[in-house]
Coordinates of C-alpha atoms and ligand atoms in Angstrom, one line a residue:
M83 CA -6.8 -16.6 48.5
K84 CA -5.8 -20.1 47.3
K85 CA -8.8 -22.5 47.0
K86 CA -8.5 -26.2 46.9
I87 CA -10.5 -27.4 44.0
L88 CA -11.4 -30.9 43.3
I89 CA -11.9 -32.2 39.8
C90 CA -14.7 -34.8 39.8
N91 CA -13.7 -36.3 36.5
R92 CA -11.2 -38.0 34.5
G93 CA -9.9 -38.0 30.8
E94 CA -9.3 -35.1 28.7
I95 CA -11.9 -32.8 30.6
A96 CA -10.0 -33.4 33.9
I97 CA -6.7 -32.2 32.3
R98 CA -8.4 -29.1 30.8
V99 CA -9.9 -28.3 34.3
G100 CA -6.6 -28.9 35.9
K101 CA -4.8 -26.4 33.7
A102 CA -7.3 -23.8 34.4
I103 CA -7.3 -24.2 38.2
R104 CA -3.5 -24.0 38.4
E105 CA -3.4 -21.0 36.0
L106 CA -5.8 -19.1 38.2
G107 CA -3.4 -19.8 41.0
H108 CA -5.5 -22.4 43.0
I109 CA -4.8 -25.9 44.2
S110 CA -6.0 -28.7 41.9
V111 CA -6.9 -31.9 43.4
G112 CA -7.6 -35.1 41.3
F113 CA -8.8 -38.6 41.8
W114 CA -7.3 -42.0 41.0
T115 CA -9.2 -45.1 41.2
D116 CA -8.5 -49.0 41.3
N117 CA -9.5 -49.0 37.7
E118 CA -7.1 -46.2 36.6
T119 CA -4.4 -46.0 39.2
Q120 CA -2.1 -43.5 37.2
P121 CA -4.6 -41.4 35.2
P122 CA -2.9 -38.7 33.0
H123 CA -4.9 -35.8 34.6
L124 CA -2.7 -36.2 37.8
E125 CA 0.0 -34.5 36.0
Y126 CA -2.0 -31.3 36.4
C127 CA -3.1 -31.9 39.9
D128 CA -1.2 -30.8 43.1
Q129 CA -2.9 -33.3 45.3
W130 CA -4.0 -36.8 44.4
I131 CA -6.9 -38.7 46.2
H132 CA -7.8 -42.4 46.1
L133 CA -11.4 -42.8 45.0
K134 CA -11.7 -46.5 46.0
G135 CA -13.4 -49.0 43.6
S136 CA -13.3 -50.0 40.0
S137 CA -16.7 -49.4 38.3
N138 CA -18.0 -46.0 37.6
T139 CA -20.8 -46.7 40.1
E140 CA -18.2 -47.4 43.0
T141 CA -16.2 -44.3 41.9
Y142 CA -17.1 -41.3 39.8
L143 CA -20.8 -41.8 40.4
N144 CA -20.5 -42.6 44.0
M145 CA -21.8 -39.5 45.7
D146 CA -21.3 -40.8 49.4
Q147 CA -17.7 -41.7 48.9
I148 CA -16.9 -38.5 47.1
I149 CA -18.8 -36.4 49.7
S150 CA -16.9 -38.2 52.5
L151 CA -13.5 -37.5 50.7
I152 CA -14.5 -33.8 50.1
K153 CA -15.1 -33.4 53.9
E154 CA -11.9 -35.4 54.9
H155 CA -9.7 -33.4 52.5
K156 CA -11.2 -29.9 53.2
I157 CA -12.1 -29.1 49.7
D158 CA -13.3 -25.7 48.9
A159 CA -14.8 -26.3 45.5
V160 CA -15.8 -29.1 42.9
H161 CA -15.5 -29.0 39.3
P162 CA -17.8 -31.8 37.7
G163 CA -16.6 -31.7 34.1
Y164 CA -19.1 -33.4 31.8
G165 CA -21.1 -36.7 32.2
F166 CA -21.0 -38.3 35.7
L167 CA -22.3 -36.0 38.3
S168 CA -22.2 -32.8 36.3
E169 CA -25.9 -32.4 36.0
N170 CA -26.9 -34.1 39.2
T171 CA -29.1 -31.7 41.2
E172 CA -28.7 -33.8 44.5
F173 CA -24.8 -33.7 44.2
S174 CA -24.9 -29.8 43.8
K175 CA -27.4 -29.5 46.7
K176 CA -25.3 -31.8 49.0
L177 CA -22.3 -29.5 48.2
E178 CA -24.2 -26.4 49.1
E179 CA -25.2 -27.8 52.5
L180 CA -21.6 -28.5 53.3
G181 CA -20.6 -25.0 52.1
V182 CA -18.5 -26.4 49.3
T183 CA -18.7 -24.5 46.1
F184 CA -20.2 -26.5 43.0
V185 CA -18.5 -25.2 39.8
G186 CA -21.7 -25.0 37.8
P187 CA -25.1 -23.2 38.0
H188 CA -27.3 -23.2 41.1
A189 CA -29.2 -26.4 41.8
E190 CA -32.6 -25.1 40.5
A191 CA -31.2 -24.3 37.1
I192 CA -29.8 -27.9 37.0
H193 CA -33.0 -29.4 37.9
K194 CA -35.1 -27.3 35.5
M195 CA -33.0 -27.6 32.6
G196 CA -32.0 -31.2 33.2
D197 CA -35.5 -32.3 32.4
K198 CA -36.4 -32.0 28.8
A199 CA -40.2 -31.5 29.7
I200 CA -39.7 -28.9 32.4
S201 CA -37.1 -26.9 30.5
K202 CA -39.5 -27.0 27.4
Q203 CA -42.3 -25.5 29.3
M204 CA -40.0 -23.0 30.7
A205 CA -38.6 -22.0 27.4
K206 CA -42.3 -21.6 26.0
D207 CA -43.2 -19.4 29.0
A208 CA -40.0 -17.3 28.3
G209 CA -41.1 -16.8 24.8
V210 CA -38.4 -19.1 23.2
P211 CA -39.6 -21.2 20.3
V212 CA -39.9 -24.8 21.0
V213 CA -40.3 -28.0 18.8
P214 CA -44.1 -28.5 18.3
G215 CA -45.3 -31.4 20.4
S216 CA -45.9 -32.2 23.9
T217 CA -44.4 -29.8 26.5
G218 CA -45.2 -32.0 29.3
E219 CA -44.6 -35.7 29.8
I220 CA -47.1 -38.1 28.1
E221 CA -48.6 -41.1 30.0
S222 CA -49.7 -43.3 27.2
A223 CA -49.1 -44.5 23.6
A224 CA -52.9 -43.3 22.9
E225 CA -52.0 -39.8 24.3
A226 CA -48.8 -39.6 22.1
A227 CA -50.9 -40.6 19.1
V228 CA -53.5 -37.8 19.6
I229 CA -50.6 -35.3 19.7
A230 CA -48.7 -37.0 16.8
K231 CA -51.8 -36.7 14.7
E232 CA -52.0 -32.9 15.4
I233 CA -48.4 -32.1 14.6
G234 CA -47.9 -34.9 11.8
Y235 CA -45.5 -37.6 11.4
P236 CA -42.6 -38.3 11.6
V237 CA -42.4 -37.8 15.3
L238 CA -39.7 -38.4 17.9
L239 CA -40.2 -40.0 21.4
K240 CA -37.7 -38.6 23.7
A241 CA -36.7 -39.5 27.3
V242 CA -37.1 -36.3 29.5
A243 CA -34.1 -37.3 31.4
G244 CA -32.0 -38.3 28.3
G245 CA -28.6 -37.3 27.2
G246 CA -25.5 -38.4 25.3
G247 CA -28.0 -39.0 22.2
K248 CA -29.8 -41.9 24.1
G249 CA -33.3 -42.6 24.8
M250 CA -34.8 -41.3 21.5
R251 CA -36.7 -42.9 18.8
V252 CA -38.2 -41.7 15.4
C253 CA -41.7 -43.0 14.5
V254 CA -43.1 -42.7 11.0
D255 CA -46.6 -43.7 11.7
E256 CA -49.1 -44.6 14.6
K257 CA -48.1 -48.3 14.3
E258 CA -44.4 -47.5 15.1
L259 CA -45.4 -45.0 17.8
D260 CA -47.5 -47.8 19.5
K261 CA -44.6 -50.3 19.1
N262 CA -41.9 -47.7 20.5
F263 CA -43.7 -46.1 23.3
E264 CA -43.2 -48.7 26.1
A265 CA -39.8 -49.5 24.7
V266 CA -38.6 -45.9 25.1
R267 CA -40.1 -45.7 28.6
R268 CA -38.3 -48.9 29.6
E269 CA -35.0 -47.6 28.2
A270 CA -35.5 -44.2 29.9
L271 CA -36.0 -45.8 33.3
S272 CA -33.1 -48.2 33.0
S273 CA -30.7 -45.7 31.6
F274 CA -31.7 -42.5 33.3
G275 CA -33.8 -43.7 36.3
N276 CA -36.8 -41.7 35.1
P277 CA -39.4 -43.2 32.6
G278 CA -40.8 -39.9 31.5
V279 CA -41.1 -39.5 27.8
L280 CA -42.2 -36.7 25.5
V281 CA -43.3 -36.6 21.9
E282 CA -42.4 -33.8 19.4
K283 CA -42.2 -33.3 15.7
F284 CA -39.1 -34.8 14.1
I285 CA -37.6 -32.0 12.1
L286 CA -36.4 -33.1 8.6
N287 CA -32.9 -32.2 7.3
P288 CA -32.1 -30.1 10.4
H289 CA -29.1 -28.4 11.7
H290 CA -27.9 -28.7 15.3
I291 CA -27.0 -25.2 16.4
E292 CA -26.1 -24.4 20.0
V293 CA -25.2 -21.1 21.8
Q294 CA -22.6 -20.9 24.5
I295 CA -23.6 -18.9 27.6
I296 CA -21.2 -17.5 30.3
A297 CA -22.7 -15.9 33.3
D298 CA -21.9 -14.8 36.8
N299 CA -23.5 -14.4 40.2
N300 CA -24.3 -10.8 39.6
G301 CA -26.7 -11.3 36.8
N302 CA -24.4 -10.7 33.9
I303 CA -25.2 -13.1 31.2
F304 CA -23.3 -13.1 27.9
H305 CA -23.3 -15.2 24.9
C306 CA -20.1 -16.4 23.1
F307 CA -21.9 -16.9 19.9
E308 CA -22.9 -20.3 18.2
R309 CA -21.5 -23.6 17.3
E310 CA -22.7 -26.0 14.6
C311 CA -22.7 -29.7 15.6
S312 CA -24.6 -31.3 12.8
V313 CA -22.1 -34.1 11.8
Q314 CA -23.5 -36.7 14.2
R315 CA -23.8 -40.4 14.5
R316 CA -26.6 -42.0 16.7
H317 CA -27.6 -38.4 17.7
Q318 CA -24.1 -37.8 19.1
K319 CA -21.7 -35.2 17.8
I320 CA -18.4 -36.1 15.9
I321 CA -17.3 -32.9 14.4
E322 CA -18.2 -29.4 15.6
E323 CA -17.4 -26.0 14.2
A324 CA -17.9 -22.2 15.2
P325 CA -19.4 -20.2 13.6
S326 CA -22.0 -22.1 12.0
P327 CA -21.6 -22.3 8.2
F328 CA -25.4 -22.7 7.9
I329 CA -26.0 -19.3 9.6
G330 CA -23.0 -18.1 7.5
T331 CA -23.2 -14.3 6.9
D332 CA -26.8 -14.0 8.1
E333 CA -25.9 -11.7 11.1
K334 CA -29.5 -11.0 11.7
L335 CA -30.2 -14.6 12.3
R336 CA -27.1 -15.0 14.2
L337 CA -28.1 -12.3 16.7
E338 CA -31.6 -13.7 17.0
I339 CA -30.5 -17.2 18.1
C340 CA -27.8 -15.8 20.4
E341 CA -30.3 -13.4 22.1
T342 CA -32.8 -16.1 22.4
A343 CA -30.4 -18.2 24.2
V344 CA -29.6 -15.4 26.6
K345 CA -33.3 -14.8 27.1
L346 CA -33.8 -18.4 28.3
A347 CA -30.7 -18.2 30.6
K348 CA -32.1 -15.1 32.0
A349 CA -35.5 -16.8 32.8
V350 CA -33.5 -19.4 34.9
N351 CA -31.2 -16.6 36.5
Y352 CA -28.3 -18.7 34.9
N353 CA -24.9 -18.1 36.6
S354 CA -22.2 -20.3 35.1
A355 CA -21.1 -21.7 31.7
G356 CA -23.8 -23.5 29.9
T357 CA -25.2 -24.2 26.4
V358 CA -28.6 -23.7 24.8
E359 CA -29.1 -26.2 21.9
F360 CA -31.5 -25.5 19.2
I361 CA -32.6 -27.6 16.1
M362 CA -32.8 -25.4 13.0
G363 CA -34.8 -26.4 9.9
E364 CA -34.0 -25.8 6.2
D365 CA -36.0 -22.6 6.4
K366 CA -33.8 -21.4 9.1
S367 CA -36.7 -21.4 11.8
F368 CA -35.2 -22.6 15.0
Y369 CA -36.5 -24.4 18.1
F370 CA -35.1 -25.0 21.6
L371 CA -33.9 -28.5 22.1
E372 CA -32.4 -28.5 25.6
M373 CA -29.9 -26.6 27.9
N374 CA -26.7 -28.5 29.0
T375 CA -26.0 -26.8 32.5
R376 CA -22.2 -27.7 32.3
I377 CA -19.0 -27.4 30.3
Q378 CA -19.5 -29.0 26.9
V379 CA -17.2 -31.4 25.1
E380 CA -16.9 -28.9 22.2
H381 CA -16.2 -25.7 24.2
P382 CA -12.8 -25.3 22.8
I383 CA -13.9 -24.1 19.3
T384 CA -15.6 -21.1 21.0
E385 CA -12.6 -20.3 23.1
E386 CA -10.5 -20.5 19.8
I387 CA -12.9 -18.0 17.9
T388 CA -13.6 -15.6 20.8
G389 CA -10.4 -15.9 23.0
V390 CA -12.7 -16.2 26.0
D391 CA -11.3 -19.0 28.4
L392 CA -14.6 -20.7 29.3
V393 CA -13.4 -23.1 31.9
A394 CA -11.5 -20.4 33.8
N395 CA -14.5 -18.0 33.6
M396 CA -16.6 -20.8 34.9
L397 CA -14.3 -21.3 37.8
K398 CA -14.2 -17.6 38.6
S399 CA -17.9 -17.1 38.4
A400 CA -18.4 -20.0 40.9
L401 CA -15.8 -18.6 43.3
G402 CA -17.6 -15.3 43.2
E403 CA -14.9 -13.5 41.2
E404 CA -15.4 -11.0 38.4
L405 CA -15.5 -12.5 34.8
D406 CA -12.8 -11.7 32.5
I407 CA -15.6 -10.2 30.2
K408 CA -17.2 -7.0 31.1
S409 CA -19.6 -6.4 28.1
Q410 CA -21.3 -8.3 25.4
E411 CA -19.6 -6.0 22.8
E412 CA -16.2 -7.3 23.9
I413 CA -17.0 -10.8 22.7
K414 CA -16.3 -11.1 18.9
I415 CA -15.9 -13.9 16.4
L416 CA -12.4 -13.8 15.1
G417 CA -11.9 -16.4 12.4
H418 CA -13.0 -20.0 12.5
S419 CA -12.5 -23.2 14.3
I420 CA -13.3 -26.9 13.9
E421 CA -13.1 -29.7 16.4
C422 CA -12.8 -33.5 15.5
R423 CA -13.7 -35.9 18.3
I424 CA -11.0 -38.5 18.3
C425 CA -12.6 -41.8 19.6
A426 CA -11.5 -45.3 20.4
E427 CA -13.9 -46.9 17.9
D428 CA -14.2 -48.6 14.8
A429 CA -14.1 -46.0 11.9
H430 CA -16.7 -47.9 9.9
T431 CA -19.2 -49.0 12.4
M432 CA -18.4 -46.2 14.9
L433 CA -18.8 -48.7 17.7
P434 CA -16.4 -48.5 20.8
A435 CA -13.2 -50.4 20.3
P436 CA -11.3 -50.4 23.6
G437 CA -7.7 -51.5 23.9
K438 CA -4.2 -50.7 24.6
I439 CA -2.3 -47.9 22.9
N440 CA 1.3 -48.8 21.9
G441 CA 2.3 -45.8 19.8
F442 CA 1.5 -42.3 19.9
E443 CA 3.0 -39.3 18.0
T444 CA 1.8 -35.9 16.7
T445 CA 3.1 -33.7 14.1
F446 CA 0.9 -30.6 13.9
G447 CA 1.2 -27.4 12.0
Q448 CA 0.5 -23.8 13.5
G449 CA -3.1 -23.2 14.8
I450 CA -3.8 -26.6 16.1
R451 CA -4.8 -27.4 19.7
F452 CA -5.1 -31.1 21.0
D453 CA -7.0 -31.6 24.3
H454 CA -6.5 -35.3 25.0
C455 CA -5.6 -37.8 27.6
I456 CA -3.6 -40.1 25.4
F457 CA -0.1 -41.5 26.1
D458 CA 1.9 -44.4 24.8
G459 CA 0.7 -47.5 26.8
L460 CA -2.7 -46.0 27.8
E461 CA -5.4 -48.8 28.2
V462 CA -8.6 -47.6 26.8
K463 CA -11.3 -49.2 29.0
P464 CA -14.7 -50.1 27.9
D465 CA -16.0 -48.4 31.2
F466 CA -15.6 -45.1 30.0
D467 CA -16.8 -42.9 26.9
P468 CA -14.7 -43.8 23.9
M469 CA -13.6 -40.2 23.3
I470 CA -9.9 -39.8 24.0
G471 CA -9.0 -36.6 22.5
K472 CA -10.2 -33.4 20.5
L473 CA -8.3 -32.1 17.6
I474 CA -9.1 -28.5 17.4
G475 CA -7.9 -26.1 14.6
R476 CA -8.3 -22.4 14.2
G477 CA -7.7 -20.1 11.4
H478 CA -8.4 -16.9 9.7
N479 CA -11.5 -18.5 7.8
R480 CA -13.1 -21.8 7.2
R481 CA -11.0 -22.8 4.2
V482 CA -7.9 -22.2 6.2
V483 CA -8.9 -24.3 9.1
L484 CA -9.8 -27.1 6.8
R485 CA -6.3 -27.1 5.4
K486 CA -4.8 -27.0 8.8
M487 CA -7.1 -29.8 10.0
R488 CA -6.2 -31.9 7.1
Y489 CA -2.5 -31.7 7.7
A490 CA -3.0 -32.2 11.5
I491 CA -5.1 -35.4 11.2
D492 CA -2.4 -36.7 8.9
G493 CA 0.1 -36.1 11.7
L494 CA -1.9 -37.8 14.3
Y495 CA -0.7 -41.4 14.9
I496 CA -2.4 -43.7 17.5
E497 CA -1.3 -47.2 17.2
G498 CA -2.7 -50.4 19.0
I499 CA -6.2 -49.5 19.0
K500 CA -9.0 -48.6 16.4
T501 CA -9.8 -45.1 16.1
N502 CA -12.0 -42.8 13.9
I503 CA -9.1 -40.8 12.5
A504 CA -9.6 -42.4 9.1
L505 CA -13.3 -41.2 9.2
H506 CA -12.2 -37.7 10.1
K507 CA -9.7 -37.8 7.0
L508 CA -12.5 -38.7 4.7
I509 CA -14.9 -36.1 6.1
L510 CA -12.3 -33.3 6.0
D511 CA -12.0 -34.0 2.2
E512 CA -15.5 -34.7 1.4
E513 CA -17.4 -32.2 -0.9
K514 CA -20.6 -31.6 1.0
F515 CA -18.7 -31.1 4.3
V516 CA -16.0 -29.0 2.6
S517 CA -19.0 -26.8 1.1
G518 CA -20.5 -26.3 4.5
H519 CA -23.7 -27.6 3.3
Y520 CA -24.6 -30.5 5.6
T521 CA -27.3 -31.5 8.0
T522 CA -27.7 -34.0 10.9
N523 CA -28.3 -36.6 8.3
Y524 CA -24.8 -36.1 7.0
I525 CA -23.5 -39.5 8.1
S526 CA -26.6 -41.6 7.2
E527 CA -26.9 -40.0 3.8
I528 CA -23.2 -39.3 2.5
K529 CA -21.9 -42.4 4.3
P530 CA -18.3 -41.2 4.4
Q531 CA -17.3 -44.3 6.4
D532 CA -17.8 -46.3 3.2
G533 CA -14.6 -44.9 1.9
I534 CA -12.6 -46.3 4.8
A535 CA -11.4 -49.6 3.2
D536 CA -10.0 -47.7 0.1
L537 CA -8.4 -45.2 2.3
V538 CA -6.7 -47.8 4.4
K539 CA -5.4 -49.6 1.2
T540 CA -4.0 -46.4 -0.1
E541 CA -2.3 -45.5 3.2
N542 CA -0.8 -49.0 3.5
L543 CA 0.6 -48.8 -0.1
Y544 CA 2.0 -45.5 0.8
M545 CA 3.6 -46.6 4.0
K546 CA 5.0 -49.5 2.0
A547 CA 6.5 -47.1 -0.5
I548 CA 8.1 -44.8 2.0
S549 CA 9.5 -47.9 3.8
I550 CA 11.0 -48.9 0.5
E551 CA 12.4 -45.4 0.0
A552 CA 13.9 -45.5 3.5
N553 CA 15.6 -48.8 2.7
I554 CA 17.0 -47.3 -0.6
L555 CA 18.3 -44.3 1.5
D556 CA 19.9 -46.8 4.0
Ligands
ADP274 P1 -21.9 -32.4 24.7 O1 -20.9 -31.9 25.7 O2 -21.9 -31.9 23.4 O3 -23.3 -32.4 25.2 P2 -22.2 -35.2 24.8 O4 -23.7 -35.1 24.5 O5 -21.6 -36.3 24.0 O6 -21.5 -33.9 24.5 O7 -22.0 -35.5 26.4 C1 -20.9 -35.3 27.0 C2 -20.7 -36.5 27.9 O8 -21.7 -36.6 28.8 C3 -20.5 -37.8 27.1 O9 -19.6 -38.6 27.7 C4 -21.8 -38.4 27.3 O10 -21.8 -39.9 27.2 C5 -22.1 -37.9 28.8 N1 -23.6 -37.6 29.0 C6 -24.3 -36.5 28.6 N2 -25.6 -36.5 29.1 C7 -25.6 -37.7 29.8 C8 -26.6 -38.2 30.7 N3 -27.9 -37.6 30.8 N4 -26.4 -39.3 31.3 C9 -25.2 -40.0 31.2 N5 -24.1 -39.5 30.4 C10 -24.4 -38.3 29.8
ADP275 P1 -29.2 -35.2 24.2 O1 -29.7 -34.8 25.5 O2 -29.1 -36.7 23.9 O3 -28.2 -34.4 23.5 P2 -31.0 -33.7 22.4 O4 -32.4 -33.2 22.6 O5 -30.0 -32.7 22.5 O6 -30.5 -34.9 23.2 O7 -30.8 -34.3 20.9 C1 -29.7 -34.8 20.3 C2 -29.7 -34.8 18.9 O8 -30.9 -35.6 18.4 C3 -29.9 -33.5 18.2 O9 -28.6 -33.0 18.1 C4 -30.5 -33.7 16.7 O10 -29.6 -34.3 15.9 C5 -31.5 -34.9 17.2 N1 -32.8 -34.4 17.5 C6 -33.3 -34.1 18.8 N2 -34.5 -33.7 18.7 C7 -34.9 -33.5 17.4 C8 -36.0 -33.2 16.6 N3 -37.2 -32.8 17.2 N4 -36.0 -33.3 15.2 C9 -34.9 -33.7 14.6 N5 -33.7 -34.2 15.3 C10 -33.7 -34.1 16.6
MG276 MG1 -28.1 -32.4 23.3

């Protein structure tokens, strides 16, 4: 039976979800708002609904309006994408009460895994290694100082409800801990509506390694191997790859981290697509960080190396259909994949730079996928996340993907706004990145962004040279 599935999101992920809904033979429904009257995702939607208002609070975060539209339009299921209401327990519960399917895990999993303190305790109970520090919330700077003394500095203060790299501060000594404690609590309350904070050991020179989970309602829980997301700015990912070059050929370690993720997913009776994030030290010991109970930005690289359509399977699982996958053994790593997040931001400062796009062209080679919401004339608004596209490459091995990605990034033209394309060009050619030996300190230590000015100069000279050549040919 055809189901009417509402995409409660915008941008590239709304397009990705729209494609999957249609491919499965269902009816895709999308929103437009007063802020974005003709969003590109509507091209992948069979029905368009006006979500009134301009700001995100009035629209994509407005549960009351969304719920009443769901009733009015007799929606069967809702895909939340990432961000917005994707990890909101209240939203998923409200839908459940209405008899509308939430395309995500059951509400209790969202609740437990959405709180970094509760999930840490759960992980500990399930025998999953966690970062040394407090498991529960801490009430005062003095309490944090006692724990910090035990585990040793540097420590990290972290908002239990945090996300998107926000609500975190590193403290190197007690003085800093004292100074930062109230600030993190205040930030946590204003950004996430929850002042809860935990303190944990700040792992030095670590790797961010995460495991993709896909599960159904019949207790089948599979992993689709790992991704490495250590190229980050402000604790936010910019380049991801699968499999992890740090784990490399250590199949024992790979199996261990993937099975640990499955163990945690089992402990919460997980029943959707989700990601278990770990931090891995230089000595390859790894600790649970958090679980994201939704589809993640970087899911395509896993799709590229395993061939598993994560969005389609997430939908199938929610609709009570059988997954495409029947056993863990079916899922294999075939080759390598890298994703560059294309953001409307200054390539050097990495700060958002909204504006209007007035030129967009792509010339890619074989093995490239571009998940994006870009068109000539698109106005990139400051209201939304600056990420406008994801350039994804796949190939036989890492070296081949690097080659493909370099050619593809050179063939990506976005005019009118600042983007981080130049930064990606530099990283894809940078020695440490190319060797695969990089940690989450990569951007702050190697500073590839310092090469932007020179790169731009060279490219301008090159453009000038080809235009002279064009003139000669004329
Ligand atoms: P990933 O999918 O790898 O976790 P991000 O951490 O960048 O990617 O998060 C995906 C999107 O969701 C981003 O747009 C980010 O700003 C947003 N986001 C993630 N967690 C939260 C949160 N707790 N509150 C608000 N926005 C969030
Ligand atoms: P978010 O919900 O914002 O994604 P995470 O807990 O996943 O928060 O952490 C985001 C990033 O911050 C990690 O990928 C890592 O780079 C860094 N980080 C988090 N916890 C630690 C830690 N204990 N030690 C070192 N780095 C950490
Ligand atoms: Mg995270």
